[in-house]
Every structure is written in C-alpha cells, then in structure tokens.
mmCIF file with all atom_site columns, C-alpha atoms in Angstrom:
data_model
loop_
_atom_site.group_PDB
_atom_site.id
_atom_site.type_symbol
_atom_site.label_atom_id
_atom_site.label_alt_id
_atom_site.label_comp_id
_atom_site.label_asym_id
_atom_site.label_entity_id
_atom_site.label_seq_id
_atom_site.pdbx_PDB_ins_code
_atom_site.Cartn_x
_atom_site.Cartn_y
_atom_site.Cartn_z
_atom_site.occupancy
_atom_site.B_iso_or_equiv
_atom_site.pdbx_formal_charge
_atom_site.auth_seq_id
_atom_site.auth_comp_id
_atom_site.auth_asym_id
_atom_site.auth_atom_id
_atom_site.pdbx_PDB_model_num
ATOM 1   C CA . MET A 1 1   ? 38.296 -15.343 -2.968  1.00 62.00 ? 100 MET A CA 1
ATOM 2   C CA . PRO A 1 2   ? 38.588 -13.400 0.340   1.00 74.00 ? 101 PRO A CA 1
ATOM 3   C CA . VAL A 1 3   ? 38.370 -9.627  0.289   1.00 89.00 ? 102 VAL A CA 1
ATOM 4   C CA . SER A 1 4   ? 41.589 -7.886  1.300   1.00 90.00 ? 103 SER A CA 1
ATOM 5   C CA . GLY A 1 5   ? 41.564 -6.385  4.776   1.00 90.00 ? 104 GLY A CA 1
ATOM 6   C CA . LEU A 1 6   ? 43.306 -3.331  3.303   1.00 91.00 ? 105 LEU A CA 1
ATOM 7   C CA . ILE A 1 7   ? 40.260 -2.723  1.132   1.00 93.00 ? 106 ILE A CA 1
ATOM 8   C CA . LEU A 1 8   ? 37.870 -3.075  4.065   1.00 94.00 ? 107 LEU A CA 1
ATOM 9   C CA . ARG A 1 9   ? 39.890 -0.664  6.201   1.00 93.00 ? 108 ARG A CA 1
ATOM 10  C CA . ARG A 1 10  ? 39.090 2.088   3.680   1.00 93.00 ? 109 ARG A CA 1
ATOM 11  C CA . SER A 1 11  ? 35.630 2.064   5.228   1.00 94.00 ? 110 SER A CA 1
ATOM 12  C CA . ASP A 1 12  ? 35.172 3.922   8.520   1.00 92.00 ? 111 ASP A CA 1
ATOM 13  C CA . PHE A 1 13  ? 33.135 0.971   9.733   1.00 94.00 ? 112 PHE A CA 1
ATOM 14  C CA . PHE A 1 14  ? 36.104 -1.408  9.569   1.00 95.00 ? 113 PHE A CA 1
ATOM 15  C CA . ALA A 1 15  ? 38.947 1.073   10.127  1.00 93.00 ? 114 ALA A CA 1
ATOM 16  C CA . GLY A 1 16  ? 40.291 0.414   13.626  1.00 90.00 ? 115 GLY A CA 1
ATOM 17  C CA . CYS A 1 17  ? 38.033 -2.567  14.289  1.00 93.00 ? 116 CYS A CA 1
ATOM 18  C CA . PRO A 1 18  ? 39.449 -5.599  16.183  1.00 94.00 ? 117 PRO A CA 1
ATOM 19  C CA . ALA A 1 19  ? 41.834 -7.739  14.123  1.00 94.00 ? 118 ALA A CA 1
ATOM 20  C CA . ALA A 1 20  ? 39.713 -10.861 14.627  1.00 95.00 ? 119 ALA A CA 1
ATOM 21  C CA . ALA A 1 21  ? 36.608 -9.144  13.283  1.00 96.00 ? 120 ALA A CA 1
ATOM 22  C CA . LEU A 1 22  ? 38.493 -7.769  10.284  1.00 95.00 ? 121 LEU A CA 1
ATOM 23  C CA . ALA A 1 23  ? 39.905 -11.218 9.500   1.00 95.00 ? 122 ALA A CA 1
ATOM 24  C CA . TRP A 1 24  ? 36.413 -12.741 9.777   1.00 94.00 ? 123 TRP A CA 1
ATOM 25  C CA . ALA A 1 25  ? 34.901 -10.166 7.451   1.00 95.00 ? 124 ALA A CA 1
ATOM 26  C CA . SER A 1 26  ? 37.762 -10.508 4.983   1.00 95.00 ? 125 SER A CA 1
ATOM 27  C CA . SER A 1 27  ? 37.389 -14.283 4.776   1.00 95.00 ? 126 SER A CA 1
ATOM 28  C CA . HIS A 1 28  ? 33.568 -14.288 4.532   1.00 95.00 ? 127 HIS A CA 1
ATOM 29  C CA . MET A 1 29  ? 32.996 -11.504 2.003   1.00 95.00 ? 128 MET A CA 1
ATOM 30  C CA . GLU A 1 30  ? 32.812 -11.717 -1.760  1.00 94.00 ? 129 GLU A CA 1
ATOM 31  C CA . MET A 1 31  ? 33.494 -9.016  -4.352  1.00 95.00 ? 130 MET A CA 1
ATOM 32  C CA . LEU A 1 32  ? 30.411 -8.289  -6.462  1.00 94.00 ? 131 LEU A CA 1
ATOM 33  C CA . PRO A 1 33  ? 30.955 -6.122  -9.572  1.00 95.00 ? 132 PRO A CA 1
ATOM 34  C CA . LEU A 1 34  ? 27.767 -4.375  -10.762 1.00 95.00 ? 133 LEU A CA 1
ATOM 35  C CA . ARG A 1 35  ? 26.887 -2.811  -14.082 1.00 94.00 ? 134 ARG A CA 1
ATOM 36  C CA . LYS A 1 36  ? 24.898 0.437   -14.104 1.00 91.00 ? 135 LYS A CA 1
ATOM 37  C CA . ARG A 1 37  ? 21.363 -0.185  -12.739 1.00 88.00 ? 136 ARG A CA 1
ATOM 38  C CA . GLU A 1 38  ? 22.225 -3.802  -11.870 1.00 91.00 ? 137 GLU A CA 1
ATOM 39  C CA . VAL A 1 39  ? 20.689 -5.079  -8.618  1.00 90.00 ? 138 VAL A CA 1
ATOM 40  C CA . LEU A 1 40  ? 22.968 -6.279  -5.814  1.00 92.00 ? 139 LEU A CA 1
ATOM 41  C CA . VAL A 1 41  ? 22.427 -10.014 -5.256  1.00 90.00 ? 140 VAL A CA 1
ATOM 42  C CA . LEU A 1 42  ? 24.588 -12.461 -3.279  1.00 86.00 ? 141 LEU A CA 1
ATOM 43  C CA . ARG A 1 43  ? 23.904 -16.187 -3.706  1.00 81.00 ? 142 ARG A CA 1
ATOM 44  C CA . GLY A 1 44  ? 20.301 -15.497 -4.582  1.00 78.00 ? 143 GLY A CA 1
ATOM 45  C CA . SER A 1 45  ? 19.737 -13.181 -1.620  1.00 76.00 ? 144 SER A CA 1
ATOM 46  C CA . MET A 1 46  ? 18.604 -9.616  -2.257  1.00 73.00 ? 145 MET A CA 1
ATOM 47  C CA . PRO A 1 47  ? 19.961 -7.683  -0.508  1.00 76.00 ? 146 PRO A CA 1
ATOM 48  C CA . PRO A 1 48  ? 22.949 -9.449  1.099   1.00 80.00 ? 147 PRO A CA 1
ATOM 49  C CA . GLY A 1 49  ? 23.325 -9.369  4.867   1.00 88.00 ? 148 GLY A CA 1
ATOM 50  C CA . LEU A 1 50  ? 26.078 -6.757  4.928   1.00 93.00 ? 149 LEU A CA 1
ATOM 51  C CA . GLY A 1 51  ? 28.000 -4.918  2.230   1.00 94.00 ? 150 GLY A CA 1
ATOM 52  C CA . VAL A 1 52  ? 30.696 -2.288  1.817   1.00 95.00 ? 151 VAL A CA 1
ATOM 53  C CA . VAL A 1 53  ? 30.848 -0.099  -1.284  1.00 95.00 ? 152 VAL A CA 1
ATOM 54  C CA . VAL A 1 54  ? 34.358 -0.578  -2.670  1.00 95.00 ? 153 VAL A CA 1
ATOM 55  C CA . GLN A 1 55  ? 33.977 1.470   -5.845  1.00 94.00 ? 154 GLN A CA 1
ATOM 56  C CA . GLY A 1 56  ? 31.293 3.725   -7.310  1.00 92.00 ? 155 GLY A CA 1
ATOM 57  C CA . SER A 1 57  ? 27.977 4.300   -5.579  1.00 91.00 ? 156 SER A CA 1
ATOM 58  C CA . VAL A 1 58  ? 24.686 2.490   -5.066  1.00 92.00 ? 157 VAL A CA 1
ATOM 59  C CA . GLN A 1 59  ? 21.112 3.492   -4.243  1.00 88.00 ? 158 GLN A CA 1
ATOM 60  C CA . MET A 1 60  ? 18.421 1.800   -2.175  1.00 85.00 ? 159 MET A CA 1
ATOM 61  C CA . LEU A 1 61  ? 15.128 1.507   -4.056  1.00 79.00 ? 160 LEU A CA 1
ATOM 62  C CA . GLU A 1 62  ? 11.704 0.966   -2.509  1.00 75.00 ? 161 GLU A CA 1
ATOM 63  C CA . LEU A 1 63  ? 8.210  0.710   -3.968  1.00 67.00 ? 162 LEU A CA 1
ATOM 64  C CA . THR A 1 64  ? 5.621  3.397   -3.328  1.00 66.00 ? 163 THR A CA 1
ATOM 65  C CA . LEU A 1 65  ? 1.989  2.465   -2.676  1.00 65.00 ? 164 LEU A CA 1
ATOM 66  C CA . ASP A 1 66  ? 1.209  2.934   -6.371  1.00 70.00 ? 165 ASP A CA 1
ATOM 67  C CA . GLY A 1 67  ? 4.038  0.598   -7.389  1.00 68.00 ? 166 GLY A CA 1
ATOM 68  C CA . ARG A 1 68  ? 6.659  3.161   -8.453  1.00 69.00 ? 167 ARG A CA 1
ATOM 69  C CA . GLU A 1 69  ? 10.332 2.701   -7.618  1.00 69.00 ? 168 GLU A CA 1
ATOM 70  C CA . VAL A 1 70  ? 11.868 5.559   -5.663  1.00 72.00 ? 169 VAL A CA 1
ATOM 71  C CA . ALA A 1 71  ? 15.403 6.075   -4.366  1.00 76.00 ? 170 ALA A CA 1
ATOM 72  C CA . VAL A 1 72  ? 15.369 6.502   -0.580  1.00 77.00 ? 171 VAL A CA 1
ATOM 73  C CA . GLN A 1 73  ? 19.049 6.185   0.324   1.00 83.00 ? 172 GLN A CA 1
ATOM 74  C CA . SER A 1 74  ? 22.433 6.276   -1.346  1.00 86.00 ? 173 SER A CA 1
ATOM 75  C CA . ALA A 1 75  ? 25.851 4.929   -0.397  1.00 90.00 ? 174 ALA A CA 1
ATOM 76  C CA . ALA A 1 76  ? 29.205 6.035   -1.779  1.00 90.00 ? 175 ALA A CA 1
ATOM 77  C CA . GLU A 1 77  ? 32.619 4.386   -1.611  1.00 92.00 ? 176 GLU A CA 1
ATOM 78  C CA . GLY A 1 78  ? 33.448 3.206   1.913   1.00 93.00 ? 177 GLY A CA 1
ATOM 79  C CA . GLU A 1 79  ? 29.874 3.210   3.176   1.00 93.00 ? 178 GLU A CA 1
ATOM 80  C CA . VAL A 1 80  ? 28.164 0.165   4.664   1.00 94.00 ? 179 VAL A CA 1
ATOM 81  C CA . LEU A 1 81  ? 24.895 -1.397  3.469   1.00 92.00 ? 180 LEU A CA 1
ATOM 82  C CA . GLY A 1 82  ? 22.461 -3.586  5.348   1.00 89.00 ? 181 GLY A CA 1
ATOM 83  C CA . LEU A 1 83  ? 22.901 -2.739  9.022   1.00 90.00 ? 182 LEU A CA 1
ATOM 84  C CA . GLU A 1 84  ? 19.308 -1.527  9.326   1.00 88.00 ? 183 GLU A CA 1
ATOM 85  C CA . GLY A 1 85  ? 17.988 -4.756  7.849   1.00 86.00 ? 184 GLY A CA 1
ATOM 86  C CA . LEU A 1 86  ? 20.127 -6.849  10.185  1.00 88.00 ? 185 LEU A CA 1
ATOM 87  C CA . LEU A 1 87  ? 19.045 -5.087  13.375  1.00 87.00 ? 186 LEU A CA 1
ATOM 88  C CA . ALA A 1 88  ? 15.496 -3.870  12.707  1.00 80.00 ? 187 ALA A CA 1
ATOM 89  C CA . PRO A 1 89  ? 12.771 -6.161  14.117  1.00 73.00 ? 188 PRO A CA 1
ATOM 90  C CA . GLU A 1 90  ? 10.733 -5.948  10.904  1.00 72.00 ? 189 GLU A CA 1
ATOM 91  C CA . ALA A 1 91  ? 12.857 -4.772  7.987   1.00 66.00 ? 190 ALA A CA 1
ATOM 92  C CA . GLU A 1 92  ? 11.053 -3.853  4.770   1.00 69.00 ? 191 GLU A CA 1
ATOM 93  C CA . PRO A 1 93  ? 12.302 -5.585  1.606   1.00 69.00 ? 192 PRO A CA 1
ATOM 94  C CA . VAL A 1 94  ? 14.640 -3.310  -0.355  1.00 77.00 ? 193 VAL A CA 1
ATOM 95  C CA . SER A 1 95  ? 16.982 -3.546  -3.289  1.00 85.00 ? 194 SER A CA 1
ATOM 96  C CA . TRP A 1 96  ? 20.330 -1.839  -3.915  1.00 90.00 ? 195 TRP A CA 1
ATOM 97  C CA . VAL A 1 97  ? 21.369 -0.933  -7.450  1.00 90.00 ? 196 VAL A CA 1
ATOM 98  C CA . ALA A 1 98  ? 24.478 0.607   -9.000  1.00 91.00 ? 197 ALA A CA 1
ATOM 99  C CA . ALA A 1 99  ? 23.490 4.259   -9.246  1.00 80.00 ? 198 ALA A CA 1
ATOM 100 C CA . ASN A 1 100 ? 25.407 6.313   -11.779 1.00 80.00 ? 199 ASN A CA 1
ATOM 101 C CA . GLY A 1 101 ? 27.663 3.749   -13.409 1.00 87.00 ? 200 GLY A CA 1
ATOM 102 C CA . ALA A 1 102 ? 29.536 0.566   -12.605 1.00 92.00 ? 201 ALA A CA 1
ATOM 103 C CA . ALA A 1 103 ? 30.119 -0.198  -8.925  1.00 94.00 ? 202 ALA A CA 1
ATOM 104 C CA . THR A 1 104 ? 31.753 -2.864  -6.784  1.00 95.00 ? 203 THR A CA 1
ATOM 105 C CA . VAL A 1 105 ? 30.452 -4.066  -3.417  1.00 95.00 ? 204 VAL A CA 1
ATOM 106 C CA . ALA A 1 106 ? 32.080 -6.466  -0.953  1.00 95.00 ? 205 ALA A CA 1
ATOM 107 C CA . ALA A 1 107 ? 29.251 -8.454  0.641   1.00 94.00 ? 206 ALA A CA 1
ATOM 108 C CA . MET A 1 108 ? 28.558 -11.295 3.077   1.00 94.00 ? 207 MET A CA 1
ATOM 109 C CA . THR A 1 109 ? 25.472 -13.356 3.867   1.00 93.00 ? 208 THR A CA 1
ATOM 110 C CA . ARG A 1 110 ? 23.014 -12.471 6.626   1.00 91.00 ? 209 ARG A CA 1
ATOM 111 C CA . GLU A 1 111 ? 24.187 -15.384 8.791   1.00 93.00 ? 210 GLU A CA 1
ATOM 112 C CA . ASP A 1 112 ? 27.832 -14.340 8.535   1.00 95.00 ? 211 ASP A CA 1
ATOM 113 C CA . ALA A 1 113 ? 26.953 -10.692 9.156   1.00 95.00 ? 212 ALA A CA 1
ATOM 114 C CA . LEU A 1 114 ? 25.059 -11.554 12.345  1.00 94.00 ? 213 LEU A CA 1
ATOM 115 C CA . ALA A 1 115 ? 28.034 -13.606 13.526  1.00 96.00 ? 214 ALA A CA 1
ATOM 116 C CA . LEU A 1 116 ? 30.294 -10.617 12.835  1.00 96.00 ? 215 LEU A CA 1
ATOM 117 C CA . LEU A 1 117 ? 28.131 -8.309  14.942  1.00 95.00 ? 216 LEU A CA 1
ATOM 118 C CA . GLU A 1 118 ? 28.370 -10.770 17.857  1.00 95.00 ? 217 GLU A CA 1
ATOM 119 C CA . MET A 1 119 ? 32.147 -10.246 17.982  1.00 96.00 ? 218 MET A CA 1
ATOM 120 C CA . GLU A 1 120 ? 33.678 -7.972  20.594  1.00 93.00 ? 219 GLU A CA 1
ATOM 121 C CA . GLY A 1 121 ? 33.160 -4.303  19.839  1.00 93.00 ? 220 GLY A CA 1
ATOM 122 C CA . MET A 1 122 ? 31.267 -4.797  16.574  1.00 96.00 ? 221 MET A CA 1
ATOM 123 C CA . GLY A 1 123 ? 27.758 -4.322  18.001  1.00 93.00 ? 222 GLY A CA 1
ATOM 124 C CA . LEU A 1 124 ? 28.730 -0.933  19.445  1.00 94.00 ? 223 LEU A CA 1
ATOM 125 C CA . ARG A 1 125 ? 30.441 -0.026  16.176  1.00 94.00 ? 224 ARG A CA 1
ATOM 126 C CA . ALA A 1 126 ? 27.218 -0.837  14.309  1.00 94.00 ? 225 ALA A CA 1
ATOM 127 C CA . ALA A 1 127 ? 25.158 1.235   16.761  1.00 93.00 ? 226 ALA A CA 1
ATOM 128 C CA . ARG A 1 128 ? 27.436 4.244   16.314  1.00 93.00 ? 227 ARG A CA 1
ATOM 129 C CA . TRP A 1 129 ? 27.318 3.922   12.547  1.00 92.00 ? 228 TRP A CA 1
ATOM 130 C CA . LEU A 1 130 ? 23.515 3.819   12.566  1.00 91.00 ? 229 LEU A CA 1
ATOM 131 C CA . ALA A 1 131 ? 23.335 6.755   14.988  1.00 93.00 ? 230 ALA A CA 1
ATOM 132 C CA . ARG A 1 132 ? 25.451 8.826   12.608  1.00 92.00 ? 231 ARG A CA 1
ATOM 133 C CA . LYS A 1 133 ? 23.237 7.892   9.660   1.00 88.00 ? 232 LYS A CA 1
ATOM 134 C CA . LEU A 1 134 ? 20.145 8.817   11.691  1.00 89.00 ? 233 LEU A CA 1
ATOM 135 C CA . ALA A 1 135 ? 21.641 12.233  12.470  1.00 92.00 ? 234 ALA A CA 1
ATOM 136 C CA . GLN A 1 136 ? 22.326 12.778  8.765   1.00 89.00 ? 235 GLN A CA 1
ATOM 137 C CA . THR A 1 137 ? 18.762 11.761  7.879   1.00 87.00 ? 236 THR A CA 1
ATOM 138 C CA . ARG A 1 138 ? 17.362 14.230  10.409  1.00 91.00 ? 237 ARG A CA 1
ATOM 139 C CA . ALA A 1 139 ? 19.522 16.968  8.903   1.00 91.00 ? 238 ALA A CA 1
ATOM 140 C CA . TRP A 1 140 ? 18.183 16.218  5.413   1.00 90.00 ? 239 TRP A CA 1
ATOM 141 C CA . ASN A 1 141 ? 14.625 16.219  6.799   1.00 89.00 ? 240 ASN A CA 1
ATOM 142 C CA . ARG A 1 142 ? 15.148 19.688  8.300   1.00 91.00 ? 241 ARG A CA 1
ATOM 143 C CA . LEU A 1 143 ? 16.247 20.945  4.886   1.00 93.00 ? 242 LEU A CA 1
ATOM 144 C CA . VAL A 1 144 ? 13.043 19.630  3.281   1.00 91.00 ? 243 VAL A CA 1
ATOM 145 C CA . GLY A 1 145 ? 11.067 21.996  5.518   1.00 89.00 ? 244 GLY A CA 1
ATOM 146 C CA . VAL A 1 146 ? 12.779 25.075  4.012   1.00 92.00 ? 245 VAL A CA 1
ATOM 147 C CA . HIS A 1 147 ? 10.746 26.977  1.376   1.00 91.00 ? 246 HIS A CA 1
ATOM 148 C CA . PRO A 1 148 ? 10.925 27.914  -1.444  1.00 93.00 ? 247 PRO A CA 1
ATOM 149 C CA . VAL A 1 149 ? 13.113 25.447  -3.360  1.00 94.00 ? 248 VAL A CA 1
ATOM 150 C CA . MET A 1 150 ? 15.857 28.036  -3.954  1.00 95.00 ? 249 MET A CA 1
ATOM 151 C CA . ALA A 1 151 ? 16.157 28.612  -0.202  1.00 95.00 ? 250 ALA A CA 1
ATOM 152 C CA . ARG A 1 152 ? 16.221 24.843  0.319   1.00 95.00 ? 251 ARG A CA 1
ATOM 153 C CA . VAL A 1 153 ? 19.082 24.362  -2.146  1.00 96.00 ? 252 VAL A CA 1
ATOM 154 C CA . CYS A 1 154 ? 21.028 27.252  -0.581  1.00 96.00 ? 253 CYS A CA 1
ATOM 155 C CA . ALA A 1 155 ? 20.550 25.825  2.918   1.00 95.00 ? 254 ALA A CA 1
ATOM 156 C CA . CYS A 1 156 ? 21.782 22.474  1.618   1.00 95.00 ? 255 CYS A CA 1
ATOM 157 C CA . LEU A 1 157 ? 24.935 24.035  0.163   1.00 95.00 ? 256 LEU A CA 1
ATOM 158 C CA . LEU A 1 158 ? 25.691 25.736  3.479   1.00 95.00 ? 257 LEU A CA 1
ATOM 159 C CA . TRP A 1 159 ? 25.214 22.445  5.350   1.00 93.00 ? 258 TRP A CA 1
ATOM 160 C CA . LEU A 1 160 ? 27.504 20.532  2.981   1.00 93.00 ? 259 LEU A CA 1
ATOM 161 C CA . LYS A 1 161 ? 30.204 23.222  2.909   1.00 92.00 ? 260 LYS A CA 1
ATOM 162 C CA . GLY A 1 162 ? 33.636 22.239  4.151   1.00 89.00 ? 261 GLY A CA 1
ATOM 163 C CA . GLU A 1 163 ? 35.932 24.447  6.229   1.00 86.00 ? 262 GLU A CA 1
ATOM 164 C CA . ASP A 1 164 ? 37.670 25.633  3.063   1.00 87.00 ? 263 ASP A CA 1
ATOM 165 C CA . GLY A 1 165 ? 34.404 26.806  1.525   1.00 84.00 ? 264 GLY A CA 1
ATOM 166 C CA . THR A 1 166 ? 34.240 23.972  -1.028  1.00 91.00 ? 265 THR A CA 1
ATOM 167 C CA . LEU A 1 167 ? 31.841 21.049  -1.241  1.00 91.00 ? 266 LEU A CA 1
ATOM 168 C CA . ALA A 1 168 ? 31.211 17.924  -3.271  1.00 88.00 ? 267 ALA A CA 1
ATOM 169 C CA . LEU A 1 169 ? 27.619 17.636  -4.410  1.00 89.00 ? 268 LEU A CA 1
ATOM 170 C CA . PRO A 1 170 ? 25.665 14.485  -5.211  1.00 85.00 ? 269 PRO A CA 1
ATOM 171 C CA . THR A 1 171 ? 24.118 14.317  -8.664  1.00 85.00 ? 270 THR A CA 1
ATOM 172 C CA . HIS A 1 172 ? 21.298 16.757  -9.355  1.00 89.00 ? 271 HIS A CA 1
ATOM 173 C CA . ALA A 1 173 ? 18.907 13.796  -9.465  1.00 84.00 ? 272 ALA A CA 1
ATOM 174 C CA . GLU A 1 174 ? 19.969 12.647  -5.989  1.00 85.00 ? 273 GLU A CA 1
ATOM 175 C CA . LEU A 1 175 ? 19.739 16.169  -4.603  1.00 90.00 ? 274 LEU A CA 1
ATOM 176 C CA . GLY A 1 176 ? 16.254 16.336  -6.087  1.00 90.00 ? 275 GLY A CA 1
ATOM 177 C CA . TRP A 1 177 ? 14.913 13.307  -4.231  1.00 85.00 ? 276 TRP A CA 1
ATOM 178 C CA . ARG A 1 178 ? 16.794 14.132  -1.036  1.00 88.00 ? 277 ARG A CA 1
ATOM 179 C CA . LEU A 1 179 ? 15.328 17.657  -1.026  1.00 92.00 ? 278 LEU A CA 1
ATOM 180 C CA . ASN A 1 180 ? 11.852 16.550  -2.130  1.00 90.00 ? 279 ASN A CA 1
ATOM 181 C CA . THR A 1 181 ? 12.014 18.422  -5.405  1.00 92.00 ? 280 THR A CA 1
ATOM 182 C CA . THR A 1 182 ? 13.052 17.675  -8.986  1.00 90.00 ? 281 THR A CA 1
ATOM 183 C CA . ARG A 1 183 ? 16.385 17.372  -10.735 1.00 90.00 ? 282 ARG A CA 1
ATOM 184 C CA . GLU A 1 184 ? 15.379 20.243  -13.003 1.00 94.00 ? 283 GLU A CA 1
ATOM 185 C CA . SER A 1 185 ? 14.640 22.520  -10.028 1.00 95.00 ? 284 SER A CA 1
ATOM 186 C CA . VAL A 1 186 ? 18.052 21.786  -8.518  1.00 95.00 ? 285 VAL A CA 1
ATOM 187 C CA . THR A 1 187 ? 19.775 22.476  -11.838 1.00 95.00 ? 286 THR A CA 1
ATOM 188 C CA . ARG A 1 188 ? 17.952 25.806  -12.263 1.00 96.00 ? 287 ARG A CA 1
ATOM 189 C CA . ALA A 1 189 ? 18.844 26.880  -8.724  1.00 96.00 ? 288 ALA A CA 1
ATOM 190 C CA . LEU A 1 190 ? 22.540 26.065  -9.182  1.00 96.00 ? 289 LEU A CA 1
ATOM 191 C CA . GLN A 1 191 ? 22.647 27.790  -12.572 1.00 96.00 ? 290 GLN A CA 1
ATOM 192 C CA . ARG A 1 192 ? 21.175 30.949  -11.058 1.00 96.00 ? 291 ARG A CA 1
ATOM 193 C CA . LEU A 1 193 ? 23.664 30.875  -8.178  1.00 96.00 ? 292 LEU A CA 1
ATOM 194 C CA . GLN A 1 194 ? 26.519 30.538  -10.687 1.00 96.00 ? 293 GLN A CA 1
ATOM 195 C CA . GLN A 1 195 ? 25.212 33.383  -12.842 1.00 96.00 ? 294 GLN A CA 1
ATOM 196 C CA . ASP A 1 196 ? 24.945 35.626  -9.777  1.00 95.00 ? 295 ASP A CA 1
ATOM 197 C CA . GLY A 1 197 ? 28.524 34.805  -8.748  1.00 95.00 ? 296 GLY A CA 1
ATOM 198 C CA . ILE A 1 198 ? 27.469 33.170  -5.470  1.00 95.00 ? 297 ILE A CA 1
ATOM 199 C CA . VAL A 1 199 ? 28.906 29.708  -6.219  1.00 95.00 ? 298 VAL A CA 1
ATOM 200 C CA . GLN A 1 200 ? 31.519 28.499  -8.684  1.00 95.00 ? 299 GLN A CA 1
ATOM 201 C CA . ARG A 1 201 ? 32.162 25.090  -10.227 1.00 92.00 ? 300 ARG A CA 1
ATOM 202 C CA . CYS A 1 202 ? 35.762 23.928  -9.653  1.00 89.00 ? 301 CYS A CA 1
ATOM 203 C CA . GLY A 1 203 ? 36.220 20.620  -11.446 1.00 87.00 ? 302 GLY A CA 1
ATOM 204 C CA . GLU A 1 204 ? 34.474 17.940  -9.406  1.00 84.00 ? 303 GLU A CA 1
ATOM 205 C CA . ARG A 1 205 ? 33.813 20.322  -6.503  1.00 91.00 ? 304 ARG A CA 1
ATOM 206 C CA . TRP A 1 206 ? 31.929 23.549  -5.914  1.00 95.00 ? 305 TRP A CA 1
ATOM 207 C CA . ARG A 1 207 ? 33.115 26.683  -4.121  1.00 94.00 ? 306 ARG A CA 1
ATOM 208 C CA . ILE A 1 208 ? 30.964 29.195  -2.280  1.00 94.00 ? 307 ILE A CA 1
ATOM 209 C CA . THR A 1 209 ? 32.239 32.607  -3.400  1.00 94.00 ? 308 THR A CA 1
ATOM 210 C CA . ASP A 1 210 ? 29.670 34.849  -1.670  1.00 95.00 ? 309 ASP A CA 1
ATOM 211 C CA . GLU A 1 211 ? 28.557 33.223  1.576   1.00 93.00 ? 310 GLU A CA 1
ATOM 212 C CA . PRO A 1 212 ? 26.602 36.246  2.928   1.00 94.00 ? 311 PRO A CA 1
ATOM 213 C CA . ALA A 1 213 ? 24.478 36.290  -0.227  1.00 95.00 ? 312 ALA A CA 1
ATOM 214 C CA . LEU A 1 214 ? 23.970 32.522  -0.007  1.00 95.00 ? 313 LEU A CA 1
ATOM 215 C CA . ARG A 1 215 ? 22.867 32.809  3.635   1.00 94.00 ? 314 ARG A CA 1
ATOM 216 C CA . ALA A 1 216 ? 20.421 35.559  2.724   1.00 95.00 ? 315 ALA A CA 1
ATOM 217 C CA . LEU A 1 217 ? 18.854 33.355  0.024   1.00 95.00 ? 316 LEU A CA 1
ATOM 218 C CA . ALA A 1 218 ? 18.691 30.413  2.438   1.00 94.00 ? 317 ALA A CA 1
ATOM 219 C CA . ARG A 1 219 ? 16.341 32.234  4.822   1.00 87.00 ? 318 ARG A CA 1
ATOM 220 C CA . PRO A 1 220 ? 12.892 30.600  4.674   1.00 68.00 ? 319 PRO A CA 1
ATOM 221 C CA . GLU A 1 221 ? 9.907  32.654  3.667   1.00 61.00 ? 320 GLU A CA 1
ATOM 222 C CA . GLY A 1 222 ? 7.599  33.679  6.436   1.00 50.00 ? 321 GLY A CA 1
#
C-alpha cells in the first residue's frame, strides 16, 4: 500500500519537494512497523535504501573492533535514514533498530531511492540534508572536547536551548554516547543542576532557570 504524501510532507526532506518526486516516493515506499529493538529490514535488505521515521525513533548500530554493538546515530520522527549509504563510495554495513519503544518507518529499496535522487531538485535536497547533519555532528564533536563531564553536559544544554529557554533532551543513554560518557554520569549532572536550581524539569521539556550559572559551569578547565 502506498505511503500517503501527507505523511511524507511531515519530514523536512520531503516538505516542499517537487510534486513528481513526492508522488514517486509515496508510490514506492512501504510502512514498516517495528517493535522495540527490532531491526529495520525491507524485503530482506538491511538497511533499506531510504527511510523516513514516521513515528517513534530509531538508532544506527555499528560493531566496534572487539565485536560490541554501539549506537552511533539516532533519528527521530520526520528524519531521513540511508542517504549516507546511498551516496558514499564505500558505505559501511549498518543496522537501524527501534530505540526506546515501538517505531514506524516508511522505506523504499536502494534502486528506487537512487531513481528518486535522479529526479529534478532531489540531489541538491539530499546534499543540503547531509550538510546539515554534518554540521550537527561537528557540533556534537566540539562538545566532546569539553572537560570535565559536568561542563560538557552544561555546554550541551546551552547548545540545545531554544529561544524561550526550554529544550527537549534525548534520553540519558543517548546523551551519554553522544557526549562520550555514561548514562549514569549524565543523570548525576542533571540531578545536581536541578538541586542547585539551575535547570527545571517541565513535563517532557527542560527549562534553564539560571543561565549565568549554567554558563559558568560550562567553562572548560584549563
């Protein structure tokens, strides 16, 4: 069954794209519901050529040299999967799994995805999407260089802060691997910031209540 174009337009990648490309994607994608920790597979291919997260979130897993699985990337609702693998000369094998619960991904095969990127305007759209992801990766990498861990977490909160002073945080586990530390270290840092009245939990979001103090804690040692 084709995927509704209205669903695809929720993603920045497809919002505003040419009508012909949207119709092609809609007619060549399949909805894939995933249980928690289930691997994304389309017609025996892992991963599919191109996917859009429709609901929930997923993580990219890779193997370390000693054979351990590590999360190296995450994608929330509306984000696109697979562009790197389509365009990189030598893409490493990866797997995407539902991260924190059930998820749904709209996906198409590699052949169909390559045909989509040949359509007018879609190659440039893919390049811009990847450039934005690269900029985000560089920002995360700069945060990893901040020491100690408390300063790193504080710098991360300042980077993620919206104009209204609130922010939505990933899970503590995801923050841990993104910041090259542990889930427990992230939890301890956030608990201390709450106890000191520097941040406040507001439902699903956080609010920075004392930004000068947070900026002071975010200064690297040295």
